Short mmCIF file of N, CA, C and O in Angstrom, two decimals:
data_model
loop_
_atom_site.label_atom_id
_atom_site.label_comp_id
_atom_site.label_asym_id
_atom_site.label_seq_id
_atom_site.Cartn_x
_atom_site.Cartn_y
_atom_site.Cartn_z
N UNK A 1 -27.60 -8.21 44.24
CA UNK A 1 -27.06 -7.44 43.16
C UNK A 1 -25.72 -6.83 43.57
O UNK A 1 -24.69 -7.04 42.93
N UNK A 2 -25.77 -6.14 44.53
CA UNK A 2 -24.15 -5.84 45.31
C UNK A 2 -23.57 -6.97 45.38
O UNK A 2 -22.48 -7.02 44.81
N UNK A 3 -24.14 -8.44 46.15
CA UNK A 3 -23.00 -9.27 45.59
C UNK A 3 -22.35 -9.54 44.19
O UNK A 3 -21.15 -9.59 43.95
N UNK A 4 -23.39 -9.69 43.32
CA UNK A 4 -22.63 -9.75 42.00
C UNK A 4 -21.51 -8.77 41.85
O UNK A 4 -20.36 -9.14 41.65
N UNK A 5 -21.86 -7.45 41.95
CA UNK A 5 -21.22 -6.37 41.48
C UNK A 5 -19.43 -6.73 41.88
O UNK A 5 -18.43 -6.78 41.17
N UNK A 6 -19.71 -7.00 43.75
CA UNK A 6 -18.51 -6.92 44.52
C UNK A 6 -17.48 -8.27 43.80
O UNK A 6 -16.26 -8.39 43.76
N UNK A 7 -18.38 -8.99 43.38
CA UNK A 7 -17.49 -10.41 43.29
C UNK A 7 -17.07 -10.24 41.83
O UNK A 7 -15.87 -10.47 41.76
N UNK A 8 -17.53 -9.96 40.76
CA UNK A 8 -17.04 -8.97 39.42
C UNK A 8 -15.90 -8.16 39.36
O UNK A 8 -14.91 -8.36 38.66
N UNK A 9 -16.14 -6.99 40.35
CA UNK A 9 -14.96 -6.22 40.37
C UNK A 9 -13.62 -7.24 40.87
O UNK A 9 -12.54 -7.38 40.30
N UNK A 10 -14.04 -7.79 41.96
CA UNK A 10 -12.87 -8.41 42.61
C UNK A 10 -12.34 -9.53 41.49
O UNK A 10 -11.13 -9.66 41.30
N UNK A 11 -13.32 -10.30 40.78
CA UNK A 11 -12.34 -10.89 39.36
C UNK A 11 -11.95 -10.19 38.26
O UNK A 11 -11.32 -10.78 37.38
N UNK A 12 -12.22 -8.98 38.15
CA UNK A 12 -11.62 -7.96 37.47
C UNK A 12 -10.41 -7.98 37.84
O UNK A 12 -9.67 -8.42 36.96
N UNK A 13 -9.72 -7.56 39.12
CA UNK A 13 -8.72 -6.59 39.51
C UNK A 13 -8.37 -8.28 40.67
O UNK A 13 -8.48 -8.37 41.89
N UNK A 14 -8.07 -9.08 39.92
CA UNK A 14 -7.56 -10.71 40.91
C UNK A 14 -6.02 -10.49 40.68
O UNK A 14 -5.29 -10.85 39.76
N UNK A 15 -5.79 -9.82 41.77
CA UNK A 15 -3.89 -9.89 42.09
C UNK A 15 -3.60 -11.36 41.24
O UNK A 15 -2.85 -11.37 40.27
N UNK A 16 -4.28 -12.59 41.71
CA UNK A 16 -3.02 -13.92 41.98
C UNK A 16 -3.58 -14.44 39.95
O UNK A 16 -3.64 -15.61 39.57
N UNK A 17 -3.79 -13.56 39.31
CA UNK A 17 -4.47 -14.15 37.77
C UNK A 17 -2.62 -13.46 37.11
O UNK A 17 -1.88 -12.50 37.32
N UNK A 18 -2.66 -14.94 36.10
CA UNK A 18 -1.68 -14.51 35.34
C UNK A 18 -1.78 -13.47 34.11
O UNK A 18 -2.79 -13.45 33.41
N UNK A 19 -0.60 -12.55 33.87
CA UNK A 19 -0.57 -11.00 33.02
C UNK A 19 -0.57 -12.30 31.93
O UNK A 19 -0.13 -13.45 31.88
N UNK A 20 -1.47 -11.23 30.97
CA UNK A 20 -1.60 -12.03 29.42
C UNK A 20 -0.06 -11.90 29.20
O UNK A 20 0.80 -11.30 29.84
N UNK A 21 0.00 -12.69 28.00
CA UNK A 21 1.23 -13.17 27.28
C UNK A 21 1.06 -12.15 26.27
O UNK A 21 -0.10 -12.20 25.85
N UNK A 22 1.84 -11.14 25.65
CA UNK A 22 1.84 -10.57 24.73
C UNK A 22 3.01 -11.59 23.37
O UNK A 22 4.19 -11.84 23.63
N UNK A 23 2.70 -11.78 22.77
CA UNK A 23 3.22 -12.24 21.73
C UNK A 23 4.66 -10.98 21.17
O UNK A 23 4.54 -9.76 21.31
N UNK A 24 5.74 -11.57 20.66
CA UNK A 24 7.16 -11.39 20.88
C UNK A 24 6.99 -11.02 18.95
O UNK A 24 7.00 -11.96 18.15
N UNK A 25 6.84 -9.60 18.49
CA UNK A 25 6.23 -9.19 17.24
C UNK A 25 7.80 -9.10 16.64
O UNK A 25 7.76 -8.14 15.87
N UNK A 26 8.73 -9.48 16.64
CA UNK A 26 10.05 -9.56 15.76
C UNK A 26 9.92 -9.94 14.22
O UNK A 26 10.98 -10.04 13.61
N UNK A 27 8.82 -10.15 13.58
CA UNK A 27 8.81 -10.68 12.07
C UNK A 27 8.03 -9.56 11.09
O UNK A 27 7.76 -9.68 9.89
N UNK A 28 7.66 -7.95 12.41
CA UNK A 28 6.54 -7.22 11.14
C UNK A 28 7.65 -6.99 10.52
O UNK A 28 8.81 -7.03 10.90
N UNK A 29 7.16 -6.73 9.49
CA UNK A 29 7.41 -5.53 8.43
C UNK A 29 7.81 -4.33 8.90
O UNK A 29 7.18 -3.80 9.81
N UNK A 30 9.10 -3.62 8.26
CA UNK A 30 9.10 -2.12 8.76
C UNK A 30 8.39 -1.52 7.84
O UNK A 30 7.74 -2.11 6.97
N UNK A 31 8.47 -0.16 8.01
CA UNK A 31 7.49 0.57 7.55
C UNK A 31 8.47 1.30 5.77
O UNK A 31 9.57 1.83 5.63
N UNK A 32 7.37 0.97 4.76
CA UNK A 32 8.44 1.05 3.43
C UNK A 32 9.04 -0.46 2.63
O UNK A 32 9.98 -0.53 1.84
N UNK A 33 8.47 -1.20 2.96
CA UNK A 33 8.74 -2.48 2.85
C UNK A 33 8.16 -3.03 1.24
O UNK A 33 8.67 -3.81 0.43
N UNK A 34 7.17 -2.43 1.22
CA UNK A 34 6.09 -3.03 0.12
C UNK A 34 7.31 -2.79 -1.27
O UNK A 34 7.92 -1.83 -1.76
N UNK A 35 7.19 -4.45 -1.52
CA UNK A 35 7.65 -5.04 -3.13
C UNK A 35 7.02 -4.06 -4.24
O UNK A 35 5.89 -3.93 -3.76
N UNK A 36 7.02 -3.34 -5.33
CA UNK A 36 6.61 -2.83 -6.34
C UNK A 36 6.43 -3.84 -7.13
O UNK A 36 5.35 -3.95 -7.71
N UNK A 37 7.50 -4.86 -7.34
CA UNK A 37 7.32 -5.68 -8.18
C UNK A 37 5.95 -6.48 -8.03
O UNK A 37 5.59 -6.97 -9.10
N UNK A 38 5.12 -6.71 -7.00
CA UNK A 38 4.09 -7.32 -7.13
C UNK A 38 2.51 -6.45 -7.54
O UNK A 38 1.36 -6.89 -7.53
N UNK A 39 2.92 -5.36 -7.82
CA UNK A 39 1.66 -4.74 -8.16
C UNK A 39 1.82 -4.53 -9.69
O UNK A 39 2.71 -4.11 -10.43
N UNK A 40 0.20 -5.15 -9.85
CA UNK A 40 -0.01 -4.90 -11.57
C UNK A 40 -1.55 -4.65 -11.28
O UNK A 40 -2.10 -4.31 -10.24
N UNK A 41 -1.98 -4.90 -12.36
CA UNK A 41 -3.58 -4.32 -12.49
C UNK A 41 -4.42 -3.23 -12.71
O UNK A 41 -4.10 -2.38 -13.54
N UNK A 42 -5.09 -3.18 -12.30
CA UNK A 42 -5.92 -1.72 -11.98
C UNK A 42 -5.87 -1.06 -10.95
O UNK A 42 -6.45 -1.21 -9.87
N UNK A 43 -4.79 0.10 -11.48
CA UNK A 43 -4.37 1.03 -10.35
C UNK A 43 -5.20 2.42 -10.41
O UNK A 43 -5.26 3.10 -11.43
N UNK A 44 -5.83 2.75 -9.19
CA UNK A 44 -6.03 4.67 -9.00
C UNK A 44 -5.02 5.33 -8.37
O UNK A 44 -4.55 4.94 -7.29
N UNK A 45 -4.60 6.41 -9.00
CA UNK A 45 -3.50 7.02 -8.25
C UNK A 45 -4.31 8.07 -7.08
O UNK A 45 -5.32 8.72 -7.35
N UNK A 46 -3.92 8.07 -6.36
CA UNK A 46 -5.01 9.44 -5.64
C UNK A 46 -3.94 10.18 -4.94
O UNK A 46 -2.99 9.70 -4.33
N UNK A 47 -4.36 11.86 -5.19
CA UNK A 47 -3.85 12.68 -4.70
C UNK A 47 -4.22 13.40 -3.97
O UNK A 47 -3.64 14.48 -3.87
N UNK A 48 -5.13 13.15 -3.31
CA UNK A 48 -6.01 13.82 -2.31
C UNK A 48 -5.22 13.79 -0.94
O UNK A 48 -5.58 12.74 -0.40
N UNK A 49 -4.34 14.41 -0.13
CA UNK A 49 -3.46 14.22 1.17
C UNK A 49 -4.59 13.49 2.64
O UNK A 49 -4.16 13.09 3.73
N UNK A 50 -5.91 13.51 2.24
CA UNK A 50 -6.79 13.29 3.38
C UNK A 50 -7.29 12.07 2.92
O UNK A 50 -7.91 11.48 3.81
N UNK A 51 -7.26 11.46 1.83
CA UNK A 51 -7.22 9.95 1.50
C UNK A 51 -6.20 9.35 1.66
O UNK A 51 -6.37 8.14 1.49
N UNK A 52 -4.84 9.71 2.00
CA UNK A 52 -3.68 8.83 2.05
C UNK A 52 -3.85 7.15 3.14
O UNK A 52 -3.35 6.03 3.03
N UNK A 53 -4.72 7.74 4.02
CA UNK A 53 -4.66 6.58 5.14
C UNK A 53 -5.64 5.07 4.81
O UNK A 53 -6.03 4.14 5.51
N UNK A 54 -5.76 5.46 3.40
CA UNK A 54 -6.83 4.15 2.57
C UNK A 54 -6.38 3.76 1.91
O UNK A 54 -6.76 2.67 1.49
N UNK A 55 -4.97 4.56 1.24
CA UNK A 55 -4.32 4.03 0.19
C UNK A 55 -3.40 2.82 0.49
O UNK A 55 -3.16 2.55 1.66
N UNK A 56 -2.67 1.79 -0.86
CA UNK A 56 -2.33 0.65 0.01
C UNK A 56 -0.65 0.90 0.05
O UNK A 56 0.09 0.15 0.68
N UNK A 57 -0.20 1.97 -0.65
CA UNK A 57 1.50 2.44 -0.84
C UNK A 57 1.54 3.93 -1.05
O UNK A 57 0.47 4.48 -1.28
N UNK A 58 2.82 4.77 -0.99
CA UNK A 58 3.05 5.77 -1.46
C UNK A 58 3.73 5.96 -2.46
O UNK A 58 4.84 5.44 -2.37
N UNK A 59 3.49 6.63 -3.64
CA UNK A 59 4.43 6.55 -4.69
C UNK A 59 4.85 7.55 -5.29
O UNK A 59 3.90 8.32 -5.43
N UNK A 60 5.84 8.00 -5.76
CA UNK A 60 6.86 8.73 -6.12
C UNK A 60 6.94 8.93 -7.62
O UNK A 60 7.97 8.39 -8.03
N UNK A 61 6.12 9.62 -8.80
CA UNK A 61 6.83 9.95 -9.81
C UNK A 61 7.56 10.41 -10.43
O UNK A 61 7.26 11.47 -10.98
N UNK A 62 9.23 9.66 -10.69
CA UNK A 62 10.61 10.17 -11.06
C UNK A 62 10.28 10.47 -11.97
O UNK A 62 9.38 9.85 -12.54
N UNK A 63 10.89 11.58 -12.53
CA UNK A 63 11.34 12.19 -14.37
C UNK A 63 12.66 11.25 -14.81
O UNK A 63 12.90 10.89 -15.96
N UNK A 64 13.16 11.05 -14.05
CA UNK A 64 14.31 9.92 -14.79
C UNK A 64 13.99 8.57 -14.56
O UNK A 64 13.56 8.02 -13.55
N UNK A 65 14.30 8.09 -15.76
CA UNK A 65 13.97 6.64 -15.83
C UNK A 65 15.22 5.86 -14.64
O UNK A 65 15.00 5.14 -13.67
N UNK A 66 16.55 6.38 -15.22
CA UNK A 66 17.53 5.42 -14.12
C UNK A 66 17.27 5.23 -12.68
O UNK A 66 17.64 4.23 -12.07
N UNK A 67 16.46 6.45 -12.01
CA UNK A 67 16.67 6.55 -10.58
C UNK A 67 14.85 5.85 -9.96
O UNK A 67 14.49 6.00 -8.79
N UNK A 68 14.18 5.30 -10.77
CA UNK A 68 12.95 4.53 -10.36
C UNK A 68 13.00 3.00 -9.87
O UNK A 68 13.57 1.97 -10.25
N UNK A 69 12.44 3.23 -9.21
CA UNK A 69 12.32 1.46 -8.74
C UNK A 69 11.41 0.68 -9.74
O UNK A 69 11.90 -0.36 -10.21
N UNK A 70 10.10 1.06 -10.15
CA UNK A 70 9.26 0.54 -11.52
C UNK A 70 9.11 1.33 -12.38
O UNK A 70 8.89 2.54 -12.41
N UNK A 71 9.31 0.09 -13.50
CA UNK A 71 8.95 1.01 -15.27
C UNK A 71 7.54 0.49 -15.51
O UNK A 71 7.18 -0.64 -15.84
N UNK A 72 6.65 1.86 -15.18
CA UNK A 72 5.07 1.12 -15.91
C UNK A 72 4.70 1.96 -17.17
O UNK A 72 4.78 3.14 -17.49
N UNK A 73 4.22 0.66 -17.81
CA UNK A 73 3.79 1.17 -19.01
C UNK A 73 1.85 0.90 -19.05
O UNK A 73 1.22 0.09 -18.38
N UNK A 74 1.54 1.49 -19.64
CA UNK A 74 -0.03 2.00 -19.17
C UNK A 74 -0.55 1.00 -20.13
O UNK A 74 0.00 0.93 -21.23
N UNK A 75 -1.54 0.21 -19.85
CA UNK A 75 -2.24 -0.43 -20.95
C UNK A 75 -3.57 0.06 -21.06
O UNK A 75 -4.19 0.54 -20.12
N UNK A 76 -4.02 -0.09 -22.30
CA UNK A 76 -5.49 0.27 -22.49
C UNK A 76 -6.94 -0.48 -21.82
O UNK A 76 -8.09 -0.15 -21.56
N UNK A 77 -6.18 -1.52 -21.73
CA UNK A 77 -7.33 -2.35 -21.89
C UNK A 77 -6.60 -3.45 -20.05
O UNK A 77 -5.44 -3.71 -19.73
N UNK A 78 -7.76 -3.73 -19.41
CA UNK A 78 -7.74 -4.28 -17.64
C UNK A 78 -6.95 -5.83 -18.05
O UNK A 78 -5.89 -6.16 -17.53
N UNK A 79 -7.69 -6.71 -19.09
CA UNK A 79 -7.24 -7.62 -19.02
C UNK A 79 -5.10 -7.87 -19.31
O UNK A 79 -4.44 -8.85 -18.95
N UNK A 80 -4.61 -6.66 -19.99
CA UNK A 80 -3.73 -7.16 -20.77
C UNK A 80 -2.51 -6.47 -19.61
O UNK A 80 -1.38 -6.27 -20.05
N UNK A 81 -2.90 -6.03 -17.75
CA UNK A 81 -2.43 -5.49 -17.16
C UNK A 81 -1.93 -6.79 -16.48
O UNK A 81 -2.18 -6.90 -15.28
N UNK A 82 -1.25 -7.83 -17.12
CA UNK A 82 -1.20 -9.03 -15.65
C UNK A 82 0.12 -9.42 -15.21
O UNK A 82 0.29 -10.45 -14.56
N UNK A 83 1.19 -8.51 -15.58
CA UNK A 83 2.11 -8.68 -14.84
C UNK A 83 3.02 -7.31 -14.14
O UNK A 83 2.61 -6.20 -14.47
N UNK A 84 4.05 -7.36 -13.34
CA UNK A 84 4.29 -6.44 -12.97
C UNK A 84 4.71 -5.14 -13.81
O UNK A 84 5.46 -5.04 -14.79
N UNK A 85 4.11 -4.35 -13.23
CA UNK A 85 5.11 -3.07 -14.14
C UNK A 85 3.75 -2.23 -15.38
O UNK A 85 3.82 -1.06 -15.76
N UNK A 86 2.62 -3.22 -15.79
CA UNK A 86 1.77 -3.37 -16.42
C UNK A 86 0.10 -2.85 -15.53
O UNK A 86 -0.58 -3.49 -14.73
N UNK A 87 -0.14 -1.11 -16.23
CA UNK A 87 -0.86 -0.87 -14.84
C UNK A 87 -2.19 -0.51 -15.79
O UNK A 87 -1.75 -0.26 -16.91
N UNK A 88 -3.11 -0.44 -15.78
CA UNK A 88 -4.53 -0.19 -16.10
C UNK A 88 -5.18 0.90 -15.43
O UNK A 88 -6.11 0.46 -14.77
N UNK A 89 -5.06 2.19 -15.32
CA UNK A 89 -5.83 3.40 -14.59
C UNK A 89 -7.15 3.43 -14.98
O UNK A 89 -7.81 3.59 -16.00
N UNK A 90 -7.31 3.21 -13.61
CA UNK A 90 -9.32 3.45 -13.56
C UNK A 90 -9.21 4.96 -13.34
O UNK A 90 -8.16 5.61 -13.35
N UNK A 91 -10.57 5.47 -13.11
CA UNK A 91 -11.39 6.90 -13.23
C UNK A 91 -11.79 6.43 -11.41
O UNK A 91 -11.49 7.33 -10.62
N UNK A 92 -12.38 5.19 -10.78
CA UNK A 92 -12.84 5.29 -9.68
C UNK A 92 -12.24 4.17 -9.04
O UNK A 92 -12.07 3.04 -9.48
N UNK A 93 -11.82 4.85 -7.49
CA UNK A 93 -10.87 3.86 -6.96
C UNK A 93 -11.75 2.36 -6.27
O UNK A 93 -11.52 1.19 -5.97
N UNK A 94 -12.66 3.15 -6.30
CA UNK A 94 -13.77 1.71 -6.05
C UNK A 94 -13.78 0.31 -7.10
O UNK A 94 -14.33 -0.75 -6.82
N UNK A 95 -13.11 0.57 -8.25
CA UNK A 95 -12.81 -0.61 -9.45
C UNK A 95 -11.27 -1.07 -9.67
O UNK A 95 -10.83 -1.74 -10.61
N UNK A 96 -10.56 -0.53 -8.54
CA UNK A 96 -9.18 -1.02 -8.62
C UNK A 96 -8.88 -1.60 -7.72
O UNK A 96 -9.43 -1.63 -6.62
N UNK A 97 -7.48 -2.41 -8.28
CA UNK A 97 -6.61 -3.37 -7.44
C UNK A 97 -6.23 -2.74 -6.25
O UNK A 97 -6.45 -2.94 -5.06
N UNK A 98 -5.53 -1.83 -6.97
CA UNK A 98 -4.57 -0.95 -6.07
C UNK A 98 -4.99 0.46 -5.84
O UNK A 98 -5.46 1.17 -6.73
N UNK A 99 -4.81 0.85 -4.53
CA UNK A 99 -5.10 2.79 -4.61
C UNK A 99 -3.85 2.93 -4.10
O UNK A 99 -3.49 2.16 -3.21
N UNK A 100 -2.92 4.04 -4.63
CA UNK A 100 -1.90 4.69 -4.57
C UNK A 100 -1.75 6.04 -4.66
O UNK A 100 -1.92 6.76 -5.64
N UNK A 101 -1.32 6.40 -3.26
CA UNK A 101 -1.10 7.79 -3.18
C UNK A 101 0.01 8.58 -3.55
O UNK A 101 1.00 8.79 -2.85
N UNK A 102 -0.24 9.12 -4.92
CA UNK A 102 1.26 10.10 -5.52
C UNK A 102 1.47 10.95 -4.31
O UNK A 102 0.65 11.38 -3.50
N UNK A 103 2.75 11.09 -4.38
CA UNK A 103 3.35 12.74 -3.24
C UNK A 103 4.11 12.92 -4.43
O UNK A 103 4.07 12.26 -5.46
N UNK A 104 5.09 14.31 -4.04
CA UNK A 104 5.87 14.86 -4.32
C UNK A 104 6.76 14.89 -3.64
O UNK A 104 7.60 15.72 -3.97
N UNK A 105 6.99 14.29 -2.75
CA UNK A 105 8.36 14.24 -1.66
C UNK A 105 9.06 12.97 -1.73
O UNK A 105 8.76 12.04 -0.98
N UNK A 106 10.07 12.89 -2.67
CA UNK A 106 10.63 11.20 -2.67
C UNK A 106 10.84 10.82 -1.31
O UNK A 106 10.59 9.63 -1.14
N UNK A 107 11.22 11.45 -0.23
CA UNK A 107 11.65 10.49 0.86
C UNK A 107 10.41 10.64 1.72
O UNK A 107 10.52 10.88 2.92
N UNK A 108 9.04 10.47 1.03
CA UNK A 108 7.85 10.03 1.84
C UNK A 108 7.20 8.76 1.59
O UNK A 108 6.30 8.22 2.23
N UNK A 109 8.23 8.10 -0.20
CA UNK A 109 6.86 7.48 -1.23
C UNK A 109 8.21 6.14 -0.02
O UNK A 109 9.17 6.19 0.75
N UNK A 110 7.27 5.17 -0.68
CA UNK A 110 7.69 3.70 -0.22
C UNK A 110 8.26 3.29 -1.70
O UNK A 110 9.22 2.54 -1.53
N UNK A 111 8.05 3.48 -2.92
CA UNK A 111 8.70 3.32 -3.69
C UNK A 111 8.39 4.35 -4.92
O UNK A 111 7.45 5.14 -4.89
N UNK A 112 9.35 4.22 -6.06
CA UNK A 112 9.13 5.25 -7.05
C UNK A 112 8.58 4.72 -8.21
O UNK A 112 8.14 3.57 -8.18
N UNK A 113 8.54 5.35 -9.16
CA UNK A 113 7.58 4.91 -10.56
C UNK A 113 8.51 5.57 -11.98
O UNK A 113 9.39 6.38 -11.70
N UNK A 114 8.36 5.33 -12.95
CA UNK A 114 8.53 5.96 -13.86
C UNK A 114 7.41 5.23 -15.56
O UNK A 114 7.32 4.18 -16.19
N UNK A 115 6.82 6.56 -15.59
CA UNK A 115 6.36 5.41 -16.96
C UNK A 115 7.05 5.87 -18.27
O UNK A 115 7.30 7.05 -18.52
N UNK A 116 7.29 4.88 -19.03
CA UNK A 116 7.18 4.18 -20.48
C UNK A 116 7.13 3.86 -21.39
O UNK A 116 6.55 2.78 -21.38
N UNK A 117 7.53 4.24 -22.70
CA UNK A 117 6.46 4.27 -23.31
C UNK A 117 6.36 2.91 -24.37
O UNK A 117 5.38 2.65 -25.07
N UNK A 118 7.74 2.03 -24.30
CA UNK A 118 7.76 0.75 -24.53
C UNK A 118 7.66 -0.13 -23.42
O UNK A 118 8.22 -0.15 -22.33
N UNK A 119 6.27 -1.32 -24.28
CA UNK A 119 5.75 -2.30 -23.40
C UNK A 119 6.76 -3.31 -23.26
O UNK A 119 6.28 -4.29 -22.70
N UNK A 120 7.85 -3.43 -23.51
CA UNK A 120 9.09 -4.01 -23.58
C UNK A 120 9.74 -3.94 -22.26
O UNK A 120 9.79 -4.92 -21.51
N UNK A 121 10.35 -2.59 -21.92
CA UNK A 121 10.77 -1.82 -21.29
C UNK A 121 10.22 -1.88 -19.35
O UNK A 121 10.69 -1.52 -18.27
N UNK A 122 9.12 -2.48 -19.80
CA UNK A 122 8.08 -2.40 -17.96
C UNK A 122 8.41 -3.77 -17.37
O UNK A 122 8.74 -4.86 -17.83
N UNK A 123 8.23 -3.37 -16.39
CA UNK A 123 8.68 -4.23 -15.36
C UNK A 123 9.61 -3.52 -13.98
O UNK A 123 9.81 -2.31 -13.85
N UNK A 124 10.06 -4.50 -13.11
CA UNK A 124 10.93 -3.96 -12.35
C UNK A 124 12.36 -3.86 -12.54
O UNK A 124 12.97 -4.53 -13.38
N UNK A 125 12.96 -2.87 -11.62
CA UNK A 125 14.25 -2.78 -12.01
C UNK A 125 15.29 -3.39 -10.72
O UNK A 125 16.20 -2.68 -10.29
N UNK A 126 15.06 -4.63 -10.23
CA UNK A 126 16.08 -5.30 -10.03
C UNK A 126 17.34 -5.83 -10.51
O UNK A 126 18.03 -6.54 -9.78
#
């Protein structure tokens, strides 16, 4: 049993074994990256500051329409939410696409919002 042990440690801690290869990560994402334009569906907004780390973006609700990155306009109904800009608010974040955490600090959100009130009008503002 000491032999095992001794001959274990010693391939543990083997000077002549080659250092793993760490892979050369130049392609993430920085942080703030996330497209707006690809979220539609069934969104929960959550404002809870101790749920933020579940949510999948941060978002920003502007009072001016010019200075938003998306125009959403709210639909009633899940099915008629299927393109961008086009959002469906659930009651429980357990039935949505998306969970999104409102702040109040624009230079915290990853992008901003503004809603709507023509279904015309939604979409992104590229």
């Amino acid at each position: 049993m000491l032999l095992s042990l001794l001959l274990s440690s010693w391939l543990a801690l083997n000077p002549f074994r080659a250092a793993p290869r760490v892979p050369f990560v130049a392609s993430a994402a920085p942080v703030g990256s996330i497209d707006p334009c690809l979220i539609y569906g069934s969104v929960y907004l959550e404002t809870d500051p101790y749920r933020r780390s579940y949510c999948f973006a941060t978002v920003y609700q502007e009072p001016e329409e010019a200075f938003s990155d998306l125009l959403v306009f709210q639909e009633e109904n899940k099915l008629f939410a299927d393109k961008a800009g086009f959002w469906y608010q659930t009651s429980a974040r357990d039935f949505a696409d998306y969970v999104l955490f409102v702040t109040d600090k624009r230079a915290l959100a990853d992008f901003s919002i503004h809603y709507t009130k023509s279904r015309s009008f939604a979409g992104c503002r590229k």
